XYZ file of C-alpha atoms in Angstrom:
774
model
C -25.946 30.567 25.162
C -23.984 30.670 21.439
C -20.442 32.464 20.631
C -20.558 34.114 17.312
C -17.739 35.600 15.843
C -18.445 39.430 16.066
C -16.400 41.234 18.652
C -17.668 45.155 18.134
C -18.194 46.702 21.164
C -22.172 46.984 22.667
C -23.781 49.773 24.152
C -23.926 49.510 27.653
C -26.157 51.040 30.244
C -26.168 49.114 33.619
C -28.688 51.727 34.741
C -31.275 50.385 32.748
C -31.146 46.470 33.715
C -34.158 45.411 35.468
C -34.170 42.931 38.353
C -35.627 40.461 36.333
C -33.336 41.024 33.923
C -30.494 40.368 36.250
C -32.402 37.463 37.323
C -32.103 35.568 33.845
C -28.764 37.198 32.821
C -26.800 35.606 35.869
C -28.525 31.702 36.264
C -29.164 30.249 39.951
C -26.481 27.576 39.342
C -23.639 29.935 38.249
C -23.965 31.593 41.864
C -23.343 28.742 44.204
C -26.835 27.362 43.388
C -28.188 30.432 45.570
C -31.157 32.203 45.401
C -30.821 36.117 44.037
C -31.902 37.474 47.205
C -29.320 35.670 49.163
C -26.481 37.273 46.536
C -24.626 40.078 48.368
C -25.462 43.137 46.331
C -22.224 44.389 45.663
C -21.201 40.754 43.807
C -24.199 41.463 41.528
C -23.007 44.798 40.230
C -19.226 43.143 40.478
C -20.505 41.125 37.894
C -22.959 43.094 36.015
C -19.277 45.535 35.753
C -17.907 42.589 34.073
C -20.250 41.351 32.087
C -20.181 44.869 30.548
C -16.990 43.996 28.385
C -18.483 41.328 27.163
C -19.760 41.962 23.528
C -23.726 41.195 23.278
C -23.201 39.578 19.879
C -21.014 37.009 21.448
C -24.598 36.204 23.250
C -27.355 34.658 22.157
C -30.415 34.016 24.784
C -31.201 30.935 25.573
C -34.658 31.222 25.331
C -34.386 31.963 21.299
C -35.380 28.333 19.906
C -34.856 29.130 16.582
C -30.444 28.959 16.624
C -29.061 27.756 13.168
C -27.441 24.577 13.278
C -23.519 25.156 12.378
C -22.378 24.051 9.239
C -20.586 20.599 10.238
C -23.558 19.416 11.770
C -25.995 19.392 8.488
C -25.600 16.612 6.262
C -23.760 17.304 3.140
C -24.924 17.930 -0.103
C -23.470 17.328 -3.298
C -22.907 20.714 -5.319
C -22.870 20.798 -8.852
C -19.007 21.240 -10.499
C -18.606 24.434 -11.812
C -18.790 24.965 -15.816
C -15.518 24.928 -17.366
C -16.852 27.368 -19.801
C -16.995 30.307 -17.005
C -13.373 29.858 -15.818
C -10.521 31.848 -17.118
C -8.455 29.066 -16.531
C -10.786 26.065 -17.889
C -8.257 24.725 -19.435
C -6.063 23.918 -16.525
C -9.543 21.588 -15.360
C -8.303 18.127 -15.020
C -11.137 16.889 -12.817
C -13.997 18.485 -10.543
C -11.262 19.489 -7.883
C -9.599 21.994 -10.547
C -13.040 23.421 -11.412
C -13.707 24.411 -7.537
C -10.054 25.663 -6.863
C -10.020 27.523 -10.154
C -13.821 29.466 -9.399
C -12.431 30.390 -5.815
C -8.985 31.757 -7.694
C -10.882 33.715 -10.431
C -13.055 35.666 -7.627
C -9.634 37.096 -6.260
C -8.382 37.074 -9.588
C -5.187 35.795 -9.115
C -4.029 32.690 -11.282
C -3.140 29.085 -10.487
C 1.033 28.522 -10.696
C 2.573 26.119 -13.271
C 2.684 22.254 -13.648
C 6.095 21.114 -11.762
C 8.328 19.086 -13.932
C 8.526 15.434 -14.154
C 11.451 15.029 -11.525
C 9.568 16.913 -8.630
C 5.837 14.997 -9.409
C 8.366 11.404 -9.390
C 9.802 12.250 -6.033
C 6.358 14.091 -4.781
C 4.133 10.904 -5.574
C 6.604 8.608 -3.898
C 7.070 10.233 -0.498
C 3.375 10.734 -0.327
C 1.861 7.944 -1.034
C 5.341 5.222 0.183
C 7.202 7.865 2.373
C 10.283 6.655 0.818
C 12.680 8.469 -2.257
C 12.646 6.922 -5.378
C 15.548 5.218 -6.935
C 17.502 6.581 -10.148
C 15.834 3.951 -12.362
C 12.479 4.721 -11.236
C 13.013 8.684 -12.482
C 14.331 7.490 -15.227
C 11.339 5.170 -16.285
C 8.793 7.513 -15.711
C 10.574 10.854 -17.005
C 11.309 8.916 -20.123
C 7.582 7.604 -20.591
C 5.994 10.328 -22.442
C 2.763 8.984 -23.197
C -0.786 10.585 -21.518
C -1.206 7.467 -19.226
C 2.362 8.224 -17.506
C 0.886 9.879 -14.119
C -1.835 7.729 -13.750
C 0.209 4.585 -14.194
C 3.040 5.546 -11.294
C -0.274 6.868 -8.907
C -1.403 2.794 -9.728
C 1.841 0.999 -9.386
C 2.708 3.262 -6.040
C -1.100 2.077 -4.728
C -0.105 -1.772 -5.256
C 3.021 -1.619 -3.004
C 3.151 -2.809 0.321
C 5.060 0.287 1.630
C 1.411 1.732 0.587
C 0.263 0.394 3.868
C 3.080 1.747 6.420
C 3.046 5.290 5.118
C -0.675 6.039 5.084
C -0.634 3.811 8.268
C 2.112 5.983 9.688
C -0.543 8.651 9.138
C -3.670 6.983 11.038
C -1.324 5.707 14.255
C -1.046 9.835 14.481
C -4.677 10.280 14.827
C -5.243 7.166 16.792
C -2.674 8.257 19.314
C -0.753 4.981 19.328
C 2.114 3.754 21.523
C 3.889 1.204 23.019
C 3.357 2.441 26.514
C 0.910 3.462 28.957
C 3.198 6.985 29.976
C 3.484 8.771 32.685
C 6.370 8.062 35.747
C 5.720 3.974 35.404
C 5.341 4.179 31.584
C 4.233 0.559 31.503
C 4.433 -1.339 28.430
C 1.811 -2.664 25.928
C 3.518 -6.009 24.581
C 0.749 -6.323 22.219
C 0.046 -2.615 20.889
C 2.016 -3.354 17.746
C -0.469 -5.879 16.219
C -2.926 -2.885 16.094
C 0.085 -1.082 14.287
C 0.122 -3.771 11.710
C -3.582 -4.214 11.481
C -3.947 -0.292 10.182
C -0.874 -1.208 7.835
C -2.922 -4.437 5.941
C -6.306 -2.184 6.292
C -4.715 0.457 3.996
C -2.925 -1.882 1.923
C -6.083 -4.210 1.642
C -7.936 -0.807 0.392
C -10.513 -1.527 3.063
C -13.662 0.758 2.843
C -13.613 3.435 5.235
C -16.518 2.459 6.588
C -15.786 -0.970 7.620
C -12.271 0.530 8.518
C -14.234 2.788 10.818
C -17.112 -0.354 12.472
C -14.176 -2.642 13.330
C -12.135 -0.063 14.806
C -15.273 0.554 17.439
C -17.079 -1.878 17.231
C -15.456 -4.944 15.850
C -16.621 -7.496 18.450
C -19.988 -6.921 18.315
C -20.974 -6.735 14.284
C -18.807 -10.062 13.632
C -18.623 -11.913 16.489
C -16.787 -14.943 16.537
C -19.239 -17.832 16.217
C -16.549 -20.548 14.439
C -17.275 -24.120 15.597
C -14.624 -26.486 16.754
C -13.834 -29.382 14.114
C -12.066 -32.435 16.289
C -11.408 -33.735 13.214
C -9.194 -31.285 11.747
C -7.605 -30.778 15.544
C -4.681 -28.134 15.241
C -4.286 -28.488 11.700
C -5.039 -24.879 9.699
C -4.048 -24.117 5.987
C -2.653 -20.323 5.913
C -5.487 -19.578 3.096
C -8.284 -20.928 5.533
C -7.041 -19.814 8.690
C -9.363 -17.049 10.156
C -7.918 -13.563 10.356
C -10.074 -11.467 13.840
C -9.007 -8.328 11.710
C -12.504 -6.751 13.171
C -11.665 -7.497 16.387
C -7.720 -6.583 16.265
C -9.260 -3.087 15.166
C -11.155 -2.518 18.454
C -7.346 -2.936 19.414
C -7.602 1.423 18.699
C -9.206 1.243 22.715
C -6.245 -0.681 23.860
C -3.168 1.988 25.009
C -4.924 4.741 26.523
C -2.245 7.155 28.219
C -2.784 5.478 32.283
C -1.151 6.462 35.309
C 0.594 2.802 37.279
C -0.769 3.728 40.069
C -4.385 4.278 38.874
C -4.934 0.428 39.070
C -5.144 0.919 43.449
C -8.489 2.821 42.560
C -10.508 0.851 40.080
C -13.230 3.418 39.832
C -11.172 6.371 39.009
C -9.214 3.976 36.760
C -12.118 3.145 35.074
C -13.799 7.090 34.903
C -10.631 7.561 32.949
C -10.575 5.213 30.254
C -13.521 6.343 29.612
C -12.553 9.983 29.242
C -9.864 9.193 26.930
C -12.319 6.698 24.708
C -14.573 8.984 24.107
C -12.590 11.608 23.636
C -10.544 9.870 21.217
C -12.987 8.431 19.282
C -14.830 12.300 18.976
C -11.740 13.576 17.740
C -10.703 10.137 15.236
C -14.136 9.668 13.802
C -16.130 12.669 14.146
C -13.707 15.868 14.316
C -15.281 17.032 17.445
C -13.808 18.206 20.656
C -16.328 16.241 23.041
C -14.159 16.654 26.064
C -14.955 20.083 26.417
C -18.494 18.994 27.507
C -17.258 16.563 30.131
C -17.485 19.481 32.946
C -20.031 21.991 31.212
C -22.461 22.030 28.054
C -19.874 22.529 25.186
C -19.349 26.319 24.946
C -19.779 26.710 21.117
C -20.736 23.132 19.890
C -24.063 21.438 20.332
C -23.050 18.556 22.774
C -24.272 19.152 25.728
C -22.775 17.572 29.371
C -25.888 14.906 29.239
C -24.320 13.748 25.496
C -21.383 13.441 26.958
C -21.753 10.732 29.494
C -24.231 9.258 27.425
C -21.285 8.890 25.132
C -19.408 7.799 28.187
C -22.384 4.891 28.849
C -21.943 3.549 25.812
C -18.270 2.449 26.465
C -18.732 1.538 30.237
C -19.757 -2.546 29.519
C -16.394 -2.924 27.218
C -13.306 -3.407 29.219
C -9.479 -4.388 27.690
C -9.256 -7.939 27.179
C -6.233 -10.087 26.079
C -7.420 -12.528 23.654
C -5.615 -15.565 21.255
C -4.876 -14.157 17.960
C -5.886 -17.718 16.485
C -9.031 -19.410 15.472
C -10.604 -21.672 18.576
C -9.601 -24.868 16.472
C -5.927 -23.455 16.550
C -6.224 -23.037 20.516
C -7.615 -26.307 20.885
C -5.105 -28.023 18.670
C -2.615 -26.189 20.722
C -3.914 -27.655 23.849
C -3.438 -30.858 22.650
C -0.223 -30.751 20.599
C 1.895 -28.724 23.103
C 2.433 -31.225 25.966
C 3.614 -33.795 23.200
C 6.321 -31.376 21.696
C 7.566 -31.055 25.239
C 7.730 -34.309 25.651
C 9.682 -34.623 22.294
C 11.877 -32.007 23.534
C 12.621 -33.537 26.981
C 13.366 -36.688 25.250
C 15.962 -35.048 22.899
C 17.500 -33.203 25.570
C 17.866 -36.786 27.633
C 19.833 -38.037 24.734
C 22.038 -34.927 24.164
C 22.889 -35.233 27.915
C 24.225 -38.857 27.364
C 25.978 -38.060 24.486
C 28.073 -35.305 26.237
C 28.604 -37.839 28.760
C 29.592 -40.546 26.936
C 31.744 -38.995 24.352
C 35.481 -39.786 23.487
C 35.180 -43.259 25.003
C 33.471 -46.653 24.090
C 30.498 -47.457 25.505
C 29.971 -50.293 27.869
C 27.199 -52.798 26.785
C 24.793 -51.280 29.563
C 25.441 -47.941 28.514
C 24.945 -49.342 24.645
C 20.844 -49.834 26.311
C 20.636 -47.186 28.128
C 21.194 -45.210 24.575
C 18.772 -47.619 22.271
C 16.405 -46.609 25.033
C 16.717 -43.069 24.657
C 16.137 -43.675 21.172
C 12.925 -45.395 21.480
C 11.996 -42.727 23.785
C 12.349 -40.230 21.492
C 10.840 -42.503 18.290
C 7.762 -43.165 20.781
C 7.191 -39.409 21.500
C 7.509 -38.479 18.092
C 5.086 -40.719 16.982
C 2.389 -39.358 19.455
C 2.477 -36.524 17.789
C -0.417 -36.019 15.079
C 0.107 -36.989 11.588
C 0.292 -33.911 9.459
C -2.511 -33.732 6.419
C -0.268 -34.411 3.477
C -4.024 -33.507 1.706
C -4.004 -30.106 3.147
C -1.625 -27.871 0.741
C 0.900 -25.510 2.678
C -0.472 -26.798 6.634
C 0.449 -24.767 9.484
C 2.783 -27.106 12.071
C 4.617 -24.674 14.579
C 5.481 -25.929 17.964
C 4.046 -22.970 19.566
C 5.959 -22.109 23.150
C 2.995 -19.498 23.745
C -0.510 -18.501 22.606
C -0.001 -15.027 20.548
C -2.327 -12.548 22.023
C -3.894 -8.873 20.814
C -5.263 -6.493 23.111
C -8.660 -5.923 22.281
C -12.116 -5.190 23.775
C -14.366 -7.471 24.962
C -17.849 -7.294 27.330
C -17.419 -7.058 30.851
C -19.478 -9.191 33.057
C -23.136 -7.871 33.617
C -22.772 -7.956 37.171
C -19.712 -5.738 36.936
C -20.489 -2.987 34.680
C -20.054 0.049 36.330
C -23.167 2.677 35.696
C -22.548 6.410 34.367
C -23.656 9.050 35.871
C -23.744 12.656 35.237
C -20.937 14.388 37.075
C -21.336 17.847 38.263
C -18.489 19.638 36.836
C -16.856 16.328 35.594
C -15.933 15.298 38.968
C -16.023 12.108 39.790
C -17.427 12.015 43.158
C -20.039 14.192 42.309
C -22.994 12.316 40.947
C -26.137 12.769 40.156
C -28.951 10.808 38.161
C -27.572 7.677 36.476
C -27.424 7.791 32.487
C -28.103 5.959 29.755
C -26.274 5.110 26.662
C -27.230 7.758 23.708
C -26.052 9.358 20.185
C -25.598 12.987 20.757
C -28.850 14.573 20.745
C -28.073 17.457 17.865
C -26.175 15.132 15.622
C -28.958 12.178 16.058
C -31.937 14.192 14.958
C -29.833 15.732 12.005
C -29.346 12.183 10.699
C -33.169 10.969 11.754
C -32.514 8.694 14.277
C -33.580 8.214 17.597
C -30.446 9.043 20.067
C -30.979 6.463 22.788
C -29.018 3.056 21.727
C -29.532 -0.609 23.587
C -27.316 -1.417 26.406
C -25.351 -2.178 28.259
C -24.054 -4.418 25.374
C -24.760 -3.549 21.436
C -24.327 -0.189 22.177
C -21.012 0.278 20.239
C -22.405 -1.550 17.265
C -25.141 0.883 16.893
C -22.566 3.796 17.223
C -20.315 2.355 14.863
C -23.366 2.010 12.180
C -25.036 5.440 12.556
C -21.227 6.881 12.278
C -21.422 5.303 8.997
C -24.356 5.969 7.572
C -23.647 7.444 4.069
C -25.485 10.968 4.979
C -23.698 11.072 8.269
C -22.641 14.828 8.611
C -18.978 14.166 9.960
C -17.491 10.385 9.260
C -16.919 11.545 5.493
C -16.150 15.250 5.577
C -13.981 14.491 8.128
C -11.718 11.434 6.648
C -11.653 12.934 3.090
C -10.241 16.262 4.908
C -7.519 14.394 6.262
C -6.670 12.639 3.075
C -6.848 16.480 2.189
C -4.083 17.724 4.842
C -1.607 14.613 3.948
C -1.156 15.570 0.363
C -0.822 19.528 0.638
C 0.228 20.095 4.421
C -3.185 21.974 4.864
C -6.730 20.486 5.163
C -9.840 22.175 4.043
C -10.524 22.732 7.524
C -6.964 23.554 8.942
C -8.558 22.057 12.542
C -8.903 18.450 10.785
C -10.169 17.426 14.810
C -12.429 20.452 14.936
C -14.734 20.868 12.588
C -17.060 22.525 15.793
C -17.701 26.379 15.863
C -14.196 27.473 17.595
C -12.507 25.283 14.443
C -11.385 26.811 11.566
C -14.154 27.277 8.627
C -13.245 25.577 5.260
C -11.549 27.343 3.104
C -13.658 25.279 0.395
C -16.753 24.543 1.810
C -18.446 23.155 -1.325
C -14.754 21.128 -2.610
C -15.220 19.317 1.274
C -18.587 18.315 0.448
C -18.287 16.878 -3.135
C -15.102 15.051 -1.717
C -17.390 13.570 1.039
C -20.073 12.900 -1.420
C -17.442 11.152 -3.796
C -15.825 9.308 -1.581
C -19.054 7.817 -0.228
C -19.732 6.847 -3.756
C -16.595 5.392 -4.495
C -17.575 3.044 -2.272
C -15.496 4.763 1.074
C -12.203 3.185 -0.967
C -9.542 5.346 0.082
C -7.019 4.730 -2.795
C -9.606 6.598 -4.733
C -9.294 8.957 -3.672
C -5.567 9.129 -3.766
C -6.270 8.753 -7.811
C -8.798 12.044 -7.963
C -6.727 14.105 -5.821
C -3.590 13.169 -7.342
C -4.727 13.462 -10.982
C -5.686 17.209 -10.786
C -3.677 19.625 -11.868
C -4.137 21.710 -8.360
C -1.753 18.612 -6.968
C 0.444 18.676 -10.120
C 1.301 22.005 -9.655
C 4.836 23.884 -8.710
C 5.584 24.872 -5.159
C 8.322 27.275 -6.142
C 6.174 29.739 -8.013
C 4.841 33.453 -6.375
C 4.345 37.041 -7.116
C 3.618 40.136 -5.499
C 0.061 39.929 -6.227
C -0.381 36.714 -5.040
C 1.651 37.295 -1.735
C -0.548 40.097 -0.600
C -3.674 38.621 -0.882
C -3.231 35.465 -0.194
C 0.733 34.642 1.832
C -0.806 31.513 3.612
C -1.787 29.637 -0.194
C -5.419 28.689 1.413
C -6.974 29.278 -2.327
C -4.254 27.353 -3.509
C -2.505 28.659 -6.140
C 0.437 26.818 -6.017
C 1.252 23.813 -4.281
C 2.891 23.956 -0.733
C 6.441 22.912 0.333
C 6.369 20.375 3.270
C 8.744 19.115 5.421
C 9.361 15.350 5.659
C 8.152 13.948 8.768
C 10.552 12.313 11.486
C 9.862 8.952 10.131
C 10.114 9.811 6.447
C 13.013 11.434 6.906
C 14.900 8.421 8.832
C 13.758 6.284 5.877
C 14.926 8.663 3.250
C 18.476 8.521 4.542
C 18.505 4.536 4.887
C 16.906 4.399 1.790
C 19.493 6.437 -0.121
C 22.146 4.533 1.793
C 21.001 1.727 0.530
C 20.816 0.015 3.769
C 16.982 0.139 4.664
C 15.488 -3.350 5.450
C 12.200 -3.598 4.384
C 11.050 -6.200 6.542
C 7.068 -5.503 7.103
C 5.044 -5.975 10.469
C 6.248 -7.625 13.776
C 7.313 -6.511 17.600
C 8.625 -2.812 17.804
C 12.567 -2.327 17.519
C 14.618 -0.915 19.779
C 17.935 1.069 18.207
C 20.464 1.761 19.753
C 21.247 5.509 21.220
C 24.439 7.342 21.442
C 26.136 7.968 25.008
C 24.801 11.447 25.709
C 21.346 10.017 24.597
C 21.315 7.241 26.637
C 21.924 9.596 29.938
C 18.390 11.268 29.226
C 16.607 7.488 30.222
C 15.027 7.786 33.792
C 15.902 3.982 33.898
C 18.221 2.034 31.017
C 15.484 -0.482 31.414
C 13.279 1.373 29.569
C 15.078 1.159 25.898
C 16.248 -2.429 25.627
C 18.353 -2.807 22.403
C 17.101 -4.925 19.864
C 19.256 -8.023 19.919
C 19.935 -8.138 15.607
C 21.972 -5.334 14.134
C 19.768 -6.166 11.163
C 16.492 -4.867 12.636
C 18.151 -1.222 13.196
C 17.477 -0.032 9.921
C 14.326 -0.917 9.910
C 11.175 1.802 8.550
C 10.982 4.067 11.519
C 7.383 3.147 11.832
C 8.431 0.006 13.359
C 10.665 1.759 16.007
C 9.541 1.564 19.723
C 7.253 4.812 20.527
C 7.239 5.437 24.572
C 5.039 7.682 25.564
C 7.693 9.269 28.402
C 10.879 8.720 26.141
C 10.679 9.619 22.563
C 13.237 8.489 20.108
C 15.813 11.203 19.983
C 15.692 11.775 16.381
C 11.881 11.589 16.379
C 12.003 13.889 18.892
C 13.533 16.753 17.488
C 11.501 16.487 13.997
C 8.655 17.048 15.489
C 7.135 13.543 16.431
C 4.045 13.959 18.126
C 3.039 13.051 22.287
C 0.587 10.469 21.368
C -1.204 10.974 24.987
C -3.833 12.649 22.613
C -5.467 12.628 18.939
C -2.615 14.745 16.923
C -4.274 15.776 13.825
C -1.528 17.300 12.229
C 2.667 17.534 13.566
C 3.873 20.690 14.385
C 6.582 21.971 12.106
C 9.163 23.775 13.840
C 12.985 24.692 13.003
C 15.189 24.309 16.187
C 19.308 23.960 16.862
C 18.748 19.893 17.659
C 17.941 19.378 13.970
C 21.197 20.556 12.609
C 23.232 18.866 15.514
C 21.280 15.530 14.654
C 22.010 15.301 11.034
C 25.424 16.628 11.078
C 27.103 15.162 14.637
C 24.924 12.394 14.886
C 27.116 9.063 14.375
C 24.286 7.096 13.068
C 23.883 9.360 10.176
C 27.473 9.656 9.564
C 27.470 5.956 9.067
C 24.889 6.049 6.365
C 26.636 8.772 4.806
C 29.792 6.567 4.519
C 27.127 3.566 3.164
C 25.985 6.305 0.439
C 29.369 7.468 -0.592
C 30.325 3.598 -1.223
C 27.201 3.348 -3.085
C 27.580 6.222 -5.091
C 31.252 4.890 -6.123
C 29.850 1.751 -6.785
C 27.066 2.598 -9.286
C 28.515 6.613 -10.643
C 31.655 5.053 -11.891
C 34.933 5.895 -11.889
C 35.504 9.890 -11.626
C 34.496 12.505 -9.012
C 32.210 13.702 -11.651
C 30.227 10.743 -12.212
C 29.809 10.260 -8.481
C 28.387 13.706 -7.679
C 26.055 13.739 -10.845
C 24.831 9.714 -9.287
C 25.025 11.166 -5.496
C 22.504 13.688 -7.008
C 19.821 11.402 -9.129
C 19.988 9.015 -5.498
C 19.117 11.468 -2.658
C 17.267 14.391 -4.493
C 16.102 12.678 -7.451
C 16.951 15.141 -10.383
C 19.869 15.666 -12.514
C 22.890 17.961 -10.924
C 22.872 21.554 -12.255
C 26.220 23.291 -13.656
C 26.384 25.331 -10.232
C 26.192 23.229 -8.222
C 28.398 20.603 -9.909
C 31.266 23.343 -9.653
C 30.695 23.936 -6.189
C 30.564 20.063 -4.998
C 33.775 19.631 -7.081
C 35.718 22.548 -4.825
C 34.016 21.334 -1.816
C 35.457 17.646 -2.600
C 38.686 19.062 -3.355
C 38.828 21.176 -0.223
C 37.454 18.703 2.372
C 40.180 15.808 0.275
C 43.094 18.565 1.375
C 41.904 18.956 4.801
C 42.044 15.317 5.106
C 45.058 14.573 3.639
C 46.744 17.381 5.657
C 45.510 16.354 9.002
C 45.850 12.709 7.980
C 42.595 11.800 8.855
C 41.104 8.424 7.351
C 37.362 8.532 6.471
C 36.329 6.149 8.837
C 37.151 8.887 11.456
C 35.707 8.248 14.982
C 32.587 6.798 13.754
C 33.834 3.587 11.868
C 35.913 0.815 12.114
C 35.529 -0.642 9.134
C 35.037 1.388 5.669
C 32.149 0.245 3.566
C 33.266 -2.108 0.221
C 33.162 0.821 -2.381
C 35.252 3.403 -0.686
C 37.587 1.329 1.111
C 39.461 0.741 -2.301
C 39.809 4.723 -2.650
C 42.620 6.613 -0.944
C 41.928 7.624 2.685
C 41.670 11.348 1.925
C 39.291 10.764 -1.010
C 36.889 8.558 0.663
C 36.741 11.017 3.590
C 36.218 13.616 1.205
C 32.992 12.010 -0.350
C 31.640 10.463 2.927
C 31.758 14.334 3.928
C 30.249 15.460 1.141
C 27.141 12.828 1.472
C 26.912 13.931 4.624
C 26.229 17.602 3.673
C 24.073 16.663 0.993
C 22.004 14.735 3.726
C 21.653 18.521 5.370
C 20.341 20.072 2.156
C 17.046 22.017 3.020
C 15.516 20.050 -0.416
C 16.632 16.759 1.002
C 14.134 17.265 4.138
C 11.598 19.081 2.111
C 8.846 18.218 -0.640
C 8.340 20.769 -3.042
């Protein structure tokens, strides 16, 4: 049956239902697989009574062969761009995006909001593309640039920044349900998951075409198999610019961190089944924008996806397993096995000599000891000479005494005899098997794209899936991704349900714009940075968020027609980064293992076991970007938790935005925030001048990227005086209970003035303007 959105009450006349109609309306498999004659009569009438309350327009007879294909299953057709001359606000059209948006507004007789000022735009651009606030110097450079190309130039500069990949990589990691642990009670560690995170960051920075990005994650090992030949002449010596980075295979790490119960390893069959469920559901949500999981127990109630389709998708993945492979070329692996024992021998010889020195230090050596010393030195020389010499003809030759080969968790192929066949499961229950299912694409979508749904097996089926998904005319892939890009810029997608493009999802507000963007995305080589330029240079993106009239609020209170820019709260990681960036303490080191930052005493108490949160040894790591903080599934970093970080057990299309008391408690009472407020105060004193007025003006430029208003200056000065007076009366030093030493800029100030300035900075951190993006 199909479902419709018409909920008008039907005219019911049960007495007219014929026995034949009853037999058709209540399928045998819905009544415990019994013939109708064996079903109690009262059960039939109970069913008919309940059936009478279901709207007739909700049901479409299965025997009707002409069922309309839902919009998202149809190939995107490039629409014509509305003519500027036919628009009342035609002068506001910068590119086709504006034309589509203005035509919708014109139908509702709504005027677009004015453009935002340059201070707002520069802050919006920095946070949207980098997730970091602009410095006062960067703000001043943009504001003072009066050229017509200033905005485009700023966008180009930001897109070249390495921080861009960290910002947009974090968006994708939500979709990929990234985590460093398996979740559930055991919460087993995924020690190599971070390599996939770094792969995503690099892919965004490199502006990797999205079709290639999809192919690498689904079937990088099958499309680009490793076929390097060993070169015995080069042994372990590999120049960095010639070393092969197995990015395509690292991309399959997308499947390498599913939520998993530790005890499931005791039942290999169930563990495999649950893994396939995660892989199919996540791939369907991330790349296709479909809720495939709804078809596991029965045919999808809303979309043209059958239960047979679901298990055919599982059959595509059943020959794959997670494997840990060296993140090195075969030449490097061979070199490691050759060189490692020789390196160990050198270290052992050096240790033996060091032990001798400690034993004989402080006294004259005997003749026997001199002979032993010579022997030990000769041994070191001999072992060093046994090491292969560097190839000085190759610049930047790598020579690293590896302790262990670094590895990454990726997809590989199961041995043919161990591949578990996939069966059609009644009600999705593992031990209620019916017939075996072969690998195949969803039938309805395969038909739309004009190809046979069957794919080869057992190996190569993921390759076929990846290549099919990245066909230029695929109905879903480009639409889903441009919708995500739009959502991450505007706060809401053209399709509000970014992971559900099916009939149960929200219909697109601007369907023609969505199709135009999808076809343009493909035409521009699937380049995500090109879409940034297109979206951000539109007037639609550059509108102010501080605009509203009674008419606008009545007709479109949720701003679905885009008559203004929507105000958005920063995500947890962006807020963390913003605090440390404004304080001048942020560590912009990229990549590497997850960072485990110290917790407050009450936060430690929430841990089930303290070993779950092993603090990183290097304090310099504690102020790295939020992207790199350890992501556990059953214990989220407390600050990220209160600011709505995703659960990461399933693909997250969009984060929730809540307003709860713990957010204010963290930003006001957290020792870590107060420490950063003191660092910000120190920065203000060093960069702002010598007077409180200059300090406050600098504070506003650093934290809010705009000049302070006169009323704000008066209020800030009054608050500063009040805080200083209160501190002096209580004889409270600025360090309070949170600091053991003052930052250099504050140490030169009187204690009460330093305390007041630090608390003013803490108050600015708690402004809604600091946490929100206009």
